Amino acid sequence: MGLNMKSKAWSLMVALLVLVECTNCEDPYKFFTWNVTYGDIYPLGVKQQGILINGQFPGPQIDSVTNDNLIVNVYNSLDEPFLFSWNGVEQRRNSWQDGVYGTNCPIPPGQNFTYVLQVKDQIGSFFYFPSLAFHKAAGGYGGIKIASRSVIPVPFSPPADDFTVLVGDWFKQNHTDLKSILDGGNNLPFPDGLLINGRTANSYTFTVDQGKTYRFRISNVGLTTSINFRIQGHKMTLVEVEGTHTLQNTYDSLDIHLGQSYSVLVTADQPSQDYYIIASTRFTSPVLTSTSVLHYSNSAGSVSGPPPGGPTTEVDWSLNQARSIRKNLTASGPRPNPQGSYHYGLINTTRTIRLANSAPVIDGKQRYAVNGVSFIPADTPLKLADYFNIPGVFTLGSIPDNPSGSGGYLQTSVMAADFRGFFEVIFENSEDSVQSWHIDGHHFFVVGMNGGEWSPASRETYNLQDTVSRSTVQVYPSSWTAIYMPLDNVGMWNIRSENWVRQYLGQQFYLRVYSPANSWRDEYPIPSNALRCGQAVAH
């Protein structure tokens, strides 16, 4: 049976199972069949082995609406195990589908696995990516758009079109060579370039009509660097950050850190010609730049001359911009009520966690750590070990709540947390590089950020009124960032550096959000198609 025949049969079987299990469901189902292969790509003019989805780099976009059920049947045609993860998709009650090694067994070569996701109570701009090994350096990523339901008002007029812009740094070396460098205990060289939707040097064009307004969903899908994004001669009105409608401030350019996603409105209100769309690296020397083209449909001329420059190493500029990004309290979110109805600033925190990044050398090799612990994967996904009560895979409390002040050590680190707690988390960065942190399964409130060391007195500067809620946040050099985080999603959740070198070499851990109720109201049961590996094979 060919791939198409098998995929259709499998999709039909999954659909029937879903209908049997949920006869009263009203939320729509959308089906996707993805074949993951290697293929030759030339993003920087050099032949490389890329990871393609249905022959595409970047991969196909997922267009969905709040509460849609997404059935994604993934065929792994690579010669090594593979997983997809869904950056910013909360997986409500369903960490089984998160697609990181702490929750899922990899899809073996030549086999398939069907993700059953629901974009429950979410809107906004996100992306998916390959989470194992160093596959992210080979591509395999794509955009995720979650539109509001038609009955929910959106705080701006419908744009004429909706563009996804995936920006990130890139290396000319294949991902296998980069992985070998890291496995040898060394750091990577400086990236070779920046890509915009998999291309560089004006080779991607966005066509607009004069006088109309367009939405650009911009994600930093890179490995190691923050970027600044701007459009020559045009203002950008920020309207959404990772699922939160924002105050509609206008910017000439935006800093977008690793793993972050922003939506802006751009009006084609300039003379009819072509304009540069520019992405450049931040806080680096040298500065890498890539360009695309904003093409007016009645253009009288192409782009010419050098693209306009942007900010380079100015930290204070970026910090002030980050503080200016606020939640639109009068707008509805995924449900028909104002976002300001949830008063996060009036809730008492139940626990304070301080997380400090570091770069220890352990056993002669470069590693990265959180509170002195450099994460190493276990032989069995942590979620499966937890579900089947497999001893010896991990220990709760194997990462401390506060910086240790010592060197570093290797550990499969898991932090225990109670369902419906309300954490205060302070990310502390004493290094000279920008950090970017992501928390799976949750959105959190960015209540404060500043230079220097955090202290209890820093709470007096917190924004407890209208800060933005998101899933990825930056921490500037020699600075701190504080978040409030409602623990409203039971499961095993990855907390990681979005710098993929640091993540791969240990700057991550897992948060086990636990409910003793053992109820479907708190967490879905293990999927019937869940793969088994490691010590879970016998279960």
PDB file of C-alpha atoms in Angstrom, residues 35-269:
ATOM      1  CA  ASN A  35       6.158  12.964   5.350  1.00  0.00           C
ATOM      2  CA  VAL A  36       9.484  13.976   6.919  1.00  0.00           C
ATOM      3  CA  THR A  37      12.474  13.436   4.639  1.00  0.00           C
ATOM      4  CA  TYR A  38      15.998  14.617   4.014  1.00  0.00           C
ATOM      5  CA  GLY A  39      16.552  16.762   0.944  1.00  0.00           C
ATOM      6  CA  ASP A  40      19.149  19.036  -0.615  1.00  0.00           C
ATOM      7  CA  ILE A  41      18.698  22.700   0.255  1.00  0.00           C
ATOM      8  CA  TYR A  42      20.823  25.757  -0.582  1.00  0.00           C
ATOM      9  CA  PRO A  43      19.686  28.527   1.820  1.00  0.00           C
ATOM     10  CA  LEU A  44      23.112  30.212   1.893  1.00  0.00           C
ATOM     11  CA  GLY A  45      24.238  29.089  -1.553  1.00  0.00           C
ATOM     12  CA  VAL A  46      25.904  25.932  -0.233  1.00  0.00           C
ATOM     13  CA  LYS A  47      24.392  22.467  -0.631  1.00  0.00           C
ATOM     14  CA  GLN A  48      23.154  21.084   2.679  1.00  0.00           C
ATOM     15  CA  GLN A  49      21.122  18.189   3.976  1.00  0.00           C
ATOM     16  CA  GLY A  50      17.844  19.734   5.085  1.00  0.00           C
ATOM     17  CA  ILE A  51      14.805  18.289   6.809  1.00  0.00           C
ATOM     18  CA  LEU A  52      11.750  18.705   4.596  1.00  0.00           C
ATOM     19  CA  ILE A  53       8.057  18.215   5.303  1.00  0.00           C
ATOM     20  CA  ASN A  54       6.183  17.024   2.225  1.00  0.00           C
ATOM     21  CA  GLY A  55       9.176  18.270   0.270  1.00  0.00           C
ATOM     22  CA  GLN A  56       8.962  21.792   1.718  1.00  0.00           C
ATOM     23  CA  PHE A  57      11.450  23.955   3.619  1.00  0.00           C
ATOM     24  CA  PRO A  58      10.140  25.612   5.732  1.00  0.00           C
ATOM     25  CA  GLY A  59       7.310  23.178   6.328  1.00  0.00           C
ATOM     26  CA  PRO A  60       3.590  23.739   5.646  1.00  0.00           C
ATOM     27  CA  GLN A  61       1.732  26.192   7.838  1.00  0.00           C
ATOM     28  CA  ILE A  62      -0.981  25.015  10.210  1.00  0.00           C
ATOM     29  CA  ASP A  63      -4.021  27.276   9.879  1.00  0.00           C
ATOM     30  CA  SER A  64      -6.505  26.702  12.676  1.00  0.00           C
ATOM     31  CA  VAL A  65      -9.205  28.354  14.775  1.00  0.00           C
ATOM     32  CA  THR A  66      -9.579  28.395  18.556  1.00  0.00           C
ATOM     33  CA  ASN A  67     -10.555  24.937  19.889  1.00  0.00           C
ATOM     34  CA  ASP A  68      -9.879  23.137  16.603  1.00  0.00           C
ATOM     35  CA  ASN A  69      -8.711  19.542  16.926  1.00  0.00           C
ATOM     36  CA  LEU A  70      -5.593  18.958  14.854  1.00  0.00           C
ATOM     37  CA  ILE A  71      -4.811  15.419  13.713  1.00  0.00           C
ATOM     38  CA  VAL A  72      -1.217  15.415  12.439  1.00  0.00           C
ATOM     39  CA  ASN A  73      -0.053  12.081  11.038  1.00  0.00           C
ATOM     40  CA  VAL A  74       3.745  12.159  10.816  1.00  0.00           C
ATOM     41  CA  TYR A  75       5.721   9.644   8.743  1.00  0.00           C
ATOM     42  CA  ASN A  76       9.385   9.547   9.702  1.00  0.00           C
ATOM     43  CA  SER A  77      11.278   8.817   6.507  1.00  0.00           C
ATOM     44  CA  LEU A  78      14.621   9.814   8.052  1.00  0.00           C
ATOM     45  CA  ASP A  79      17.251   7.291   9.136  1.00  0.00           C
ATOM     46  CA  GLU A  80      17.037   8.371  12.780  1.00  0.00           C
ATOM     47  CA  PRO A  81      14.334   8.929  15.437  1.00  0.00           C
ATOM     48  CA  PHE A  82      12.318  12.129  15.174  1.00  0.00           C
ATOM     49  CA  LEU A  83       9.813  14.274  17.092  1.00  0.00           C
ATOM     50  CA  PHE A  84       7.873  17.489  16.491  1.00  0.00           C
ATOM     51  CA  SER A  85       7.124  19.971  19.258  1.00  0.00           C
ATOM     52  CA  TRP A  86       4.687  22.909  19.144  1.00  0.00           C
ATOM     53  CA  ASN A  87       6.235  26.090  20.498  1.00  0.00           C
ATOM     54  CA  GLY A  88       3.593  27.980  22.512  1.00  0.00           C
ATOM     55  CA  VAL A  89       0.681  25.565  21.954  1.00  0.00           C
ATOM     56  CA  GLU A  90      -0.430  24.839  25.507  1.00  0.00           C
ATOM     57  CA  GLN A  91      -1.641  21.239  25.097  1.00  0.00           C
ATOM     58  CA  ARG A  92      -4.335  21.712  27.732  1.00  0.00           C
ATOM     59  CA  ARG A  93      -4.450  18.622  30.027  1.00  0.00           C
ATOM     60  CA  ASN A  94      -2.411  16.845  27.396  1.00  0.00           C
ATOM     61  CA  SER A  95       1.366  16.873  27.834  1.00  0.00           C
ATOM     62  CA  TRP A  96       1.212  13.489  26.070  1.00  0.00           C
ATOM     63  CA  GLN A  97       1.279  15.436  22.791  1.00  0.00           C
ATOM     64  CA  ASP A  98       4.015  17.937  23.646  1.00  0.00           C
ATOM     65  CA  GLY A  99       6.567  16.256  21.410  1.00  0.00           C
ATOM     66  CA  VAL A 100       9.733  16.584  23.490  1.00  0.00           C
ATOM     67  CA  TYR A 101      11.750  13.608  24.711  1.00  0.00           C
ATOM     68  CA  GLY A 102      10.655  14.129  28.301  1.00  0.00           C
ATOM     69  CA  THR A 103       7.073  13.368  27.286  1.00  0.00           C
ATOM     70  CA  ASN A 104       7.181  11.303  24.079  1.00  0.00           C
ATOM     71  CA  CYS A 105       9.082   8.364  22.675  1.00  0.00           C
ATOM     72  CA  PRO A 106      10.663   9.274  19.350  1.00  0.00           C
ATOM     73  CA  ILE A 107       9.071   8.143  16.103  1.00  0.00           C
ATOM     74  CA  PRO A 108      11.376   5.356  14.851  1.00  0.00           C
ATOM     75  CA  PRO A 109      12.772   5.536  11.312  1.00  0.00           C
ATOM     76  CA  GLY A 110      10.312   4.226   8.759  1.00  0.00           C
ATOM     77  CA  GLN A 111       7.339   4.465  11.108  1.00  0.00           C
ATOM     78  CA  ASN A 112       4.598   6.985  11.793  1.00  0.00           C
ATOM     79  CA  PHE A 113       2.852   8.572  14.747  1.00  0.00           C
ATOM     80  CA  THR A 114      -0.339  10.621  14.872  1.00  0.00           C
ATOM     81  CA  TYR A 115      -0.447  13.667  17.120  1.00  0.00           C
ATOM     82  CA  VAL A 116      -3.951  14.522  18.350  1.00  0.00           C
ATOM     83  CA  LEU A 117      -3.812  18.163  19.460  1.00  0.00           C
ATOM     84  CA  GLN A 118      -6.451  20.674  20.436  1.00  0.00           C
ATOM     85  CA  VAL A 119      -5.690  24.391  20.347  1.00  0.00           C
ATOM     86  CA  LYS A 120      -7.958  24.783  23.342  1.00  0.00           C
ATOM     87  CA  ASP A 121      -8.781  28.350  24.436  1.00  0.00           C
ATOM     88  CA  GLN A 122      -5.887  29.828  22.430  1.00  0.00           C
ATOM     89  CA  ILE A 123      -5.385  32.393  19.717  1.00  0.00           C
ATOM     90  CA  GLY A 124      -2.247  33.785  18.171  1.00  0.00           C
ATOM     91  CA  SER A 125       1.005  33.106  16.362  1.00  0.00           C
ATOM     92  CA  PHE A 126       3.295  30.167  17.105  1.00  0.00           C
ATOM     93  CA  PHE A 127       5.515  27.647  15.320  1.00  0.00           C
ATOM     94  CA  TYR A 128       6.457  23.968  15.338  1.00  0.00           C
ATOM     95  CA  PHE A 129       9.952  22.530  15.139  1.00  0.00           C
ATOM     96  CA  PRO A 130      11.902  19.236  15.430  1.00  0.00           C
ATOM     97  CA  SER A 131      12.929  18.748  19.059  1.00  0.00           C
ATOM     98  CA  LEU A 132      15.374  15.831  19.035  1.00  0.00           C
ATOM     99  CA  ALA A 133      19.132  15.706  18.529  1.00  0.00           C
ATOM    100  CA  PHE A 134      20.119  18.888  16.686  1.00  0.00           C
ATOM    101  CA  HIS A 135      17.478  18.547  13.959  1.00  0.00           C
ATOM    102  CA  LYS A 136      16.349  22.133  14.384  1.00  0.00           C
ATOM    103  CA  ALA A 137      19.569  23.187  12.624  1.00  0.00           C
ATOM    104  CA  ALA A 138      18.356  21.365   9.493  1.00  0.00           C
ATOM    105  CA  GLY A 139      14.913  22.930   9.180  1.00  0.00           C
ATOM    106  CA  GLY A 140      11.719  20.999   9.802  1.00  0.00           C
ATOM    107  CA  TYR A 141       9.959  24.057  11.222  1.00  0.00           C
ATOM    108  CA  GLY A 142       6.805  25.900  10.178  1.00  0.00           C
ATOM    109  CA  GLY A 143       4.233  28.434  11.335  1.00  0.00           C
ATOM    110  CA  ILE A 144       1.111  27.872  13.417  1.00  0.00           C
ATOM    111  CA  LYS A 145      -1.766  30.342  13.147  1.00  0.00           C
ATOM    112  CA  ILE A 146      -4.689  30.138  15.587  1.00  0.00           C
ATOM    113  CA  ALA A 147      -7.441  32.540  14.527  1.00  0.00           C
ATOM    114  CA  SER A 148     -10.238  33.761  16.770  1.00  0.00           C
ATOM    115  CA  ARG A 149     -13.678  32.214  16.416  1.00  0.00           C
ATOM    116  CA  SER A 150     -16.085  34.322  14.376  1.00  0.00           C
ATOM    117  CA  VAL A 151     -18.188  35.131  17.462  1.00  0.00           C
ATOM    118  CA  ILE A 152     -15.235  36.685  19.298  1.00  0.00           C
ATOM    119  CA  PRO A 153     -14.483  40.333  18.508  1.00  0.00           C
ATOM    120  CA  VAL A 154     -10.923  41.135  17.455  1.00  0.00           C
ATOM    121  CA  PRO A 155      -9.599  44.607  18.372  1.00  0.00           C
ATOM    122  CA  PHE A 156      -8.652  45.603  14.817  1.00  0.00           C
ATOM    123  CA  SER A 157     -10.184  45.445  11.358  1.00  0.00           C
ATOM    124  CA  PRO A 158      -9.546  42.307   9.283  1.00  0.00           C
ATOM    125  CA  PRO A 159      -6.305  42.744   7.330  1.00  0.00           C
ATOM    126  CA  ALA A 160      -6.149  42.356   3.576  1.00  0.00           C
ATOM    127  CA  ASP A 161      -3.836  39.367   3.990  1.00  0.00           C
ATOM    128  CA  ASP A 162      -1.937  37.462   6.663  1.00  0.00           C
ATOM    129  CA  PHE A 163       1.774  36.678   6.227  1.00  0.00           C
ATOM    130  CA  THR A 164       3.953  34.320   8.262  1.00  0.00           C
ATOM    131  CA  VAL A 165       7.607  35.342   8.598  1.00  0.00           C
ATOM    132  CA  LEU A 166      10.004  32.751  10.044  1.00  0.00           C
ATOM    133  CA  VAL A 167      13.372  34.347  10.795  1.00  0.00           C
ATOM    134  CA  GLY A 168      16.445  32.682  12.229  1.00  0.00           C
ATOM    135  CA  ASP A 169      20.192  32.333  12.148  1.00  0.00           C
ATOM    136  CA  TRP A 170      21.689  29.549  10.053  1.00  0.00           C
ATOM    137  CA  PHE A 171      24.907  27.562   9.684  1.00  0.00           C
ATOM    138  CA  LYS A 172      26.408  26.255   6.463  1.00  0.00           C
ATOM    139  CA  GLN A 173      27.430  23.018   8.165  1.00  0.00           C
ATOM    140  CA  ASN A 174      24.988  20.117   8.273  1.00  0.00           C
ATOM    141  CA  HIS A 175      23.177  19.492  11.545  1.00  0.00           C
ATOM    142  CA  THR A 176      25.114  16.252  12.052  1.00  0.00           C
ATOM    143  CA  ASP A 177      28.424  18.135  11.959  1.00  0.00           C
ATOM    144  CA  LEU A 178      27.130  20.773  14.373  1.00  0.00           C
ATOM    145  CA  LYS A 179      25.935  18.056  16.738  1.00  0.00           C
ATOM    146  CA  SER A 180      29.358  16.398  16.618  1.00  0.00           C
ATOM    147  CA  ILE A 181      30.990  19.677  17.627  1.00  0.00           C
ATOM    148  CA  LEU A 182      28.706  19.936  20.660  1.00  0.00           C
ATOM    149  CA  ASP A 183      29.076  16.264  21.562  1.00  0.00           C
ATOM    150  CA  GLY A 184      32.835  16.798  21.592  1.00  0.00           C
ATOM    151  CA  GLY A 185      32.464  19.371  24.356  1.00  0.00           C
ATOM    152  CA  ASN A 186      32.964  22.440  22.176  1.00  0.00           C
ATOM    153  CA  ASN A 187      30.796  25.446  21.337  1.00  0.00           C
ATOM    154  CA  LEU A 188      29.575  26.302  17.861  1.00  0.00           C
ATOM    155  CA  PRO A 189      31.165  28.957  15.676  1.00  0.00           C
ATOM    156  CA  PHE A 190      29.330  32.165  14.869  1.00  0.00           C
ATOM    157  CA  PRO A 191      26.361  31.591  12.508  1.00  0.00           C
ATOM    158  CA  ASP A 192      26.927  32.058   8.789  1.00  0.00           C
ATOM    159  CA  GLY A 193      23.768  33.984   7.991  1.00  0.00           C
ATOM    160  CA  LEU A 194      20.126  34.800   8.645  1.00  0.00           C
ATOM    161  CA  LEU A 195      17.164  33.300   6.809  1.00  0.00           C
ATOM    162  CA  ILE A 196      13.706  34.742   6.191  1.00  0.00           C
ATOM    163  CA  ASN A 197      11.307  31.913   5.335  1.00  0.00           C
ATOM    164  CA  GLY A 198      14.257  29.734   4.426  1.00  0.00           C
ATOM    165  CA  ARG A 199      15.856  32.252   2.078  1.00  0.00           C
ATOM    166  CA  THR A 200      18.203  35.199   2.059  1.00  0.00           C
ATOM    167  CA  ALA A 201      19.268  38.181  -0.096  1.00  0.00           C
ATOM    168  CA  ASN A 202      15.889  39.489  -1.351  1.00  0.00           C
ATOM    169  CA  SER A 203      14.795  36.068  -2.596  1.00  0.00           C
ATOM    170  CA  TYR A 204      11.438  36.125  -0.781  1.00  0.00           C
ATOM    171  CA  THR A 205       8.725  38.637  -1.720  1.00  0.00           C
ATOM    172  CA  PHE A 206       5.554  39.783   0.052  1.00  0.00           C
ATOM    173  CA  THR A 207       3.144  41.450  -2.387  1.00  0.00           C
ATOM    174  CA  VAL A 208       0.764  44.158  -1.119  1.00  0.00           C
ATOM    175  CA  ASP A 209      -1.758  46.589  -2.603  1.00  0.00           C
ATOM    176  CA  GLN A 210      -1.267  50.268  -1.954  1.00  0.00           C
ATOM    177  CA  GLY A 211      -3.502  51.624   0.804  1.00  0.00           C
ATOM    178  CA  LYS A 212      -4.318  48.246   2.363  1.00  0.00           C
ATOM    179  CA  THR A 213      -3.244  46.893   5.763  1.00  0.00           C
ATOM    180  CA  TYR A 214      -1.556  43.530   6.277  1.00  0.00           C
ATOM    181  CA  ARG A 215      -0.753  41.309   9.242  1.00  0.00           C
ATOM    182  CA  PHE A 216       2.773  39.929   9.623  1.00  0.00           C
ATOM    183  CA  ARG A 217       3.282  37.060  12.089  1.00  0.00           C
ATOM    184  CA  ILE A 218       7.008  37.048  12.881  1.00  0.00           C
ATOM    185  CA  SER A 219       8.758  34.230  14.777  1.00  0.00           C
ATOM    186  CA  ASN A 220      12.413  33.844  15.695  1.00  0.00           C
ATOM    187  CA  VAL A 221      13.032  30.179  14.841  1.00  0.00           C
ATOM    188  CA  GLY A 222      16.820  30.484  15.063  1.00  0.00           C
ATOM    189  CA  LEU A 223      19.369  28.616  17.139  1.00  0.00           C
ATOM    190  CA  THR A 224      21.510  31.181  18.930  1.00  0.00           C
ATOM    191  CA  THR A 225      20.741  34.864  18.269  1.00  0.00           C
ATOM    192  CA  SER A 226      18.133  37.545  18.915  1.00  0.00           C
ATOM    193  CA  ILE A 227      17.026  39.515  15.856  1.00  0.00           C
ATOM    194  CA  ASN A 228      15.695  42.964  15.040  1.00  0.00           C
ATOM    195  CA  PHE A 229      12.909  43.144  12.442  1.00  0.00           C
ATOM    196  CA  ARG A 230      11.896  46.230  10.425  1.00  0.00           C
ATOM    197  CA  ILE A 231      10.332  47.272   7.131  1.00  0.00           C
ATOM    198  CA  GLN A 232      11.906  50.134   5.202  1.00  0.00           C
ATOM    199  CA  GLY A 233       9.777  53.301   5.312  1.00  0.00           C
ATOM    200  CA  HIS A 234       6.883  51.643   7.163  1.00  0.00           C
ATOM    201  CA  LYS A 235       5.621  51.670  10.735  1.00  0.00           C
ATOM    202  CA  MET A 236       4.548  48.486  12.505  1.00  0.00           C
ATOM    203  CA  THR A 237       1.584  48.401  14.886  1.00  0.00           C
ATOM    204  CA  LEU A 238       1.950  45.606  17.423  1.00  0.00           C
ATOM    205  CA  VAL A 239      -1.337  43.732  17.969  1.00  0.00           C
ATOM    206  CA  GLU A 240      -0.477  40.311  19.404  1.00  0.00           C
ATOM    207  CA  VAL A 241       2.311  38.531  21.285  1.00  0.00           C
ATOM    208  CA  GLU A 242       2.111  34.714  21.549  1.00  0.00           C
ATOM    209  CA  GLY A 243      -1.638  34.671  21.990  1.00  0.00           C
ATOM    210  CA  THR A 244      -2.192  37.945  23.836  1.00  0.00           C
ATOM    211  CA  HIS A 245      -3.731  41.045  22.237  1.00  0.00           C
ATOM    212  CA  THR A 246      -1.493  43.986  23.063  1.00  0.00           C
ATOM    213  CA  LEU A 247      -1.842  47.721  23.304  1.00  0.00           C
ATOM    214  CA  GLN A 248      -1.470  48.860  19.719  1.00  0.00           C
ATOM    215  CA  ASN A 249       1.818  50.706  20.031  1.00  0.00           C
ATOM    216  CA  THR A 250       3.671  51.675  16.866  1.00  0.00           C
ATOM    217  CA  TYR A 251       7.324  50.723  16.339  1.00  0.00           C
ATOM    218  CA  ASP A 252       9.970  51.403  13.701  1.00  0.00           C
ATOM    219  CA  SER A 253      11.580  48.040  14.516  1.00  0.00           C
ATOM    220  CA  LEU A 254      11.077  45.153  16.931  1.00  0.00           C
ATOM    221  CA  ASP A 255      13.524  42.996  18.838  1.00  0.00           C
ATOM    222  CA  ILE A 256      12.425  39.369  18.684  1.00  0.00           C
ATOM    223  CA  HIS A 257      14.358  36.963  20.860  1.00  0.00           C
ATOM    224  CA  LEU A 258      14.840  33.244  20.359  1.00  0.00           C
ATOM    225  CA  GLY A 259      11.557  31.350  20.342  1.00  0.00           C
ATOM    226  CA  GLN A 260       9.363  34.460  20.436  1.00  0.00           C
ATOM    227  CA  SER A 261       6.467  35.349  18.108  1.00  0.00           C
ATOM    228  CA  TYR A 262       4.883  38.744  17.374  1.00  0.00           C
ATOM    229  CA  SER A 263       2.032  39.981  15.150  1.00  0.00           C
ATOM    230  CA  VAL A 264       2.136  43.448  13.615  1.00  0.00           C
ATOM    231  CA  LEU A 265      -0.102  45.394  11.252  1.00  0.00           C
ATOM    232  CA  VAL A 266       1.590  47.211   8.375  1.00  0.00           C
ATOM    233  CA  THR A 267      -0.231  49.627   6.075  1.00  0.00           C
ATOM    234  CA  ALA A 268       1.065  49.992   2.523  1.00  0.00           C
ATOM    235  CA  ASP A 269       0.857  53.778   2.674  1.00  0.00           C
TER     236      ASP A 269
END
